[in-house]
mmCIF file of C-alpha atoms in Angstrom:
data_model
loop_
_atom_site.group_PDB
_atom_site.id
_atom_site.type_symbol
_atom_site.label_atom_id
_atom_site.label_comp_id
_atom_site.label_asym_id
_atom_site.label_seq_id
_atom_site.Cartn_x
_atom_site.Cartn_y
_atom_site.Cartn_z
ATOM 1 C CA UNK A 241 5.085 13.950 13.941
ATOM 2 C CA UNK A 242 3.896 10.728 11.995
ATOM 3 C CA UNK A 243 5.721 8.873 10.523
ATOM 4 C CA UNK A 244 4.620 5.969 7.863
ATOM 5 C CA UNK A 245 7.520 4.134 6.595
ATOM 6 C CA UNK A 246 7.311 2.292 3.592
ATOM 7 C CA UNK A 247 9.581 -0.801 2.837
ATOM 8 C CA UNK A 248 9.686 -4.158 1.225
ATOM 9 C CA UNK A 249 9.918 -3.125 -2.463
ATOM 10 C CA UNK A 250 12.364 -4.111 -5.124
ATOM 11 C CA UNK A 251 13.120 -5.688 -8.854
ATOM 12 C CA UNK A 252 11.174 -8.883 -9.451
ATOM 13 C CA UNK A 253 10.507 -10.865 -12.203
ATOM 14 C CA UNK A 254 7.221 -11.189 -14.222
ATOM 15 C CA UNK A 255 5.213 -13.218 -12.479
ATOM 16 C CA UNK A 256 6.853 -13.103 -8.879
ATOM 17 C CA UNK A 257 5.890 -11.919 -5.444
ATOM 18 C CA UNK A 258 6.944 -9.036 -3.378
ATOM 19 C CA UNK A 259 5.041 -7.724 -0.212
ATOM 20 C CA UNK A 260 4.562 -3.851 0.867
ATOM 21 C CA UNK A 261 4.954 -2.959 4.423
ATOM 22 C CA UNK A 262 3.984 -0.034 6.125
ATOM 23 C CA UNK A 263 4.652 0.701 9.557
ATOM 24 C CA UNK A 264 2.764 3.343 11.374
ATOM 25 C CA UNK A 265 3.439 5.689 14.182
ATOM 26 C CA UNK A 266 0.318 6.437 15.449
ATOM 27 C CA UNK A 267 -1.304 4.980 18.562
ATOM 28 C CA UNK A 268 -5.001 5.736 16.560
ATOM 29 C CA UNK A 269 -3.687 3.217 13.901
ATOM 30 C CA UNK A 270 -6.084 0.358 14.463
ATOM 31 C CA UNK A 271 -9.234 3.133 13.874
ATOM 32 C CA UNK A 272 -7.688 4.350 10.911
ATOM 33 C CA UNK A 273 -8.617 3.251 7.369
ATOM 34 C CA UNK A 274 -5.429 2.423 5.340
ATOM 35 C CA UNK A 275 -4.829 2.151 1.808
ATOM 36 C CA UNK A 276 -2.210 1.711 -0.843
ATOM 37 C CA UNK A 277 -1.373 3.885 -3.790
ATOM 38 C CA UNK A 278 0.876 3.798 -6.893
ATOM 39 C CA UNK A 279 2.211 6.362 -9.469
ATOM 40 C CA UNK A 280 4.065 4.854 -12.359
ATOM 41 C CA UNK A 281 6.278 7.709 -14.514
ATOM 42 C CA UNK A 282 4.085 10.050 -16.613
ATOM 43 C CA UNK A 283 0.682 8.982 -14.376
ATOM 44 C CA UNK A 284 -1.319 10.343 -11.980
ATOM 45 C CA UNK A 285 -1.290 8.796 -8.234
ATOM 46 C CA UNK A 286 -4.527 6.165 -8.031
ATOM 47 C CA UNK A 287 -5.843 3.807 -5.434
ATOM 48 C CA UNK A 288 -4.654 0.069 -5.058
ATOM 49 C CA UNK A 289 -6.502 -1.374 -2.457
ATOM 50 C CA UNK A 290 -7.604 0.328 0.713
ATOM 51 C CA UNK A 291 -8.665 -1.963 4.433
ATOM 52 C CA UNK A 292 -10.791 -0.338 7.142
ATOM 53 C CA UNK A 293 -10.976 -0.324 11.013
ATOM 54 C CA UNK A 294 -13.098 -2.960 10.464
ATOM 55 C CA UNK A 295 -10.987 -5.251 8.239
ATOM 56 C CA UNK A 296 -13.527 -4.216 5.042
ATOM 57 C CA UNK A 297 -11.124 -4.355 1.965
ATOM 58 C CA UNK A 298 -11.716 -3.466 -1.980
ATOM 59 C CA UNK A 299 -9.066 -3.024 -4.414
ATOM 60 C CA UNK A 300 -9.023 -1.933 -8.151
ATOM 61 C CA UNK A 301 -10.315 -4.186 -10.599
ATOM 62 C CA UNK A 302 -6.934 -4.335 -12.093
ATOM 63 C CA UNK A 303 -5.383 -5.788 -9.312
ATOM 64 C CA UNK A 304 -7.889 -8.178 -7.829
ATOM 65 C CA UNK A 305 -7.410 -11.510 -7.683
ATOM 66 C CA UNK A 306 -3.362 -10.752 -7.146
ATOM 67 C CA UNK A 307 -3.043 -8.387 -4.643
ATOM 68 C CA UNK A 308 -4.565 -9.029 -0.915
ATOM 69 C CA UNK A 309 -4.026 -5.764 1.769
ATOM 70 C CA UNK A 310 -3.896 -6.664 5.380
ATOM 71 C CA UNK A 311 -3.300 -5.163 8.904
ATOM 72 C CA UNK A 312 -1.736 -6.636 11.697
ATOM 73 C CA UNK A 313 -2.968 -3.546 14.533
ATOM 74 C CA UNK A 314 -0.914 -5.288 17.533
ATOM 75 C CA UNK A 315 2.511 -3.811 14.675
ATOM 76 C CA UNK A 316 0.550 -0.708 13.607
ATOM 77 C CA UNK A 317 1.470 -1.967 10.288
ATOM 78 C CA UNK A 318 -0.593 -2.394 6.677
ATOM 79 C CA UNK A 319 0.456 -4.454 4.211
ATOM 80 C CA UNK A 320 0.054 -5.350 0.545
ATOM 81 C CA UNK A 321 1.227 -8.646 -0.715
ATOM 82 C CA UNK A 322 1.773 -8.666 -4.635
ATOM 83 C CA UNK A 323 1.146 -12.056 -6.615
ATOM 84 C CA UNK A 324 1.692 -12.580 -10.373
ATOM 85 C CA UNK A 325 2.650 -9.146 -11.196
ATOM 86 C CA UNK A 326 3.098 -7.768 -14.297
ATOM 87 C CA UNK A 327 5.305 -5.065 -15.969
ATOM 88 C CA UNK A 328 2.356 -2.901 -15.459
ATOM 89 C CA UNK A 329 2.571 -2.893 -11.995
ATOM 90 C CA UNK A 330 5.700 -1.071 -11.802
ATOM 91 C CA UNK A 331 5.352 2.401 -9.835
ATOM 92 C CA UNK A 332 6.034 4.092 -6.707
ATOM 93 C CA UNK A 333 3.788 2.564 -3.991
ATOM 94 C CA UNK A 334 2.236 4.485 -1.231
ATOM 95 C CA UNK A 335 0.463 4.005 1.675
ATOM 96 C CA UNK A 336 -1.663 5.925 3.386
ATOM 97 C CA UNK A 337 -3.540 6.797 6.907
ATOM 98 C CA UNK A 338 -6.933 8.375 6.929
ATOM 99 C CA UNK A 339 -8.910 9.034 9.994
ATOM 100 C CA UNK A 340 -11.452 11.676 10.574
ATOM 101 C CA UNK A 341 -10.056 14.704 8.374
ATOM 102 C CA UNK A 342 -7.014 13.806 8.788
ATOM 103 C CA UNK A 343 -4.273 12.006 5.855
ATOM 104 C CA UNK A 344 -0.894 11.183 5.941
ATOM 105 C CA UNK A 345 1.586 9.420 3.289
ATOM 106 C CA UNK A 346 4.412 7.116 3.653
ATOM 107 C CA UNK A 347 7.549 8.210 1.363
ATOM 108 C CA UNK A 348 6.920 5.445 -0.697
ATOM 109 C CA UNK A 349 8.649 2.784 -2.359
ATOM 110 C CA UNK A 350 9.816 1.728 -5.649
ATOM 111 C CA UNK A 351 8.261 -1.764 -7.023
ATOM 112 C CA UNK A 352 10.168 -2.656 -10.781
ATOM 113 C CA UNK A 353 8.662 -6.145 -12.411
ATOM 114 C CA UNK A 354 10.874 -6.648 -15.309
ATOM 115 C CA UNK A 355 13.004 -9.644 -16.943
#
């Protein structure tokens, strides 16, 4: 059974800082490309930012600049640390593992930027 466990999200303030973790259980992890997801109410799921085995990393144009993913493989963990956000930025926030055929999600975790 994996497991990816989501945590580190919360109510912030326009403008403010939170970072994503996400914690894998999976001993493939560091081969595995990882991403990040959101769904805010009424949308569709879409990519955030996504890092490879290799440490290659892209993100959506609408986040760029503010949001950095990382990987620490020695943790088997992802991350995604928010800067400056915005009101639009509030959604559910996945993460997810992709290797081969093979996906998995993380529960995911609420992120609210309001005043």
């Amino acid at each position: 059974q994996v497991q990816l466990v989501e945590s580190g999200g919360g109510l912030v303030q326009p403008g403010g800082s939170l970072r994503l973790s996400c914690a894998v259980s999976r001993s493939d992890f560091s081969i595995a490309t990882m991403s990040w997801f959101r769904q805010a109410p009424g949308k569709q799921r879409g990519l955030v930012a996504f890092i490879t085995s290799g440490g290659l990393t892209n993100a959506v144009a609408s986040v760029k600049g503010r949001f950095t993913i990382s990987r620490d493989n020695a943790k088997n963990t992802v991350y995604l640390q928010m800067n400056s956000l915005r009101p639009e930025d509030t959604a559910v926030y996945y993460c997810k593992f992709a290797r081969g055929g093979l996906e998995y999600w993380g529960q995911g975790t609420q992120v609210t930027v309001s005043s």
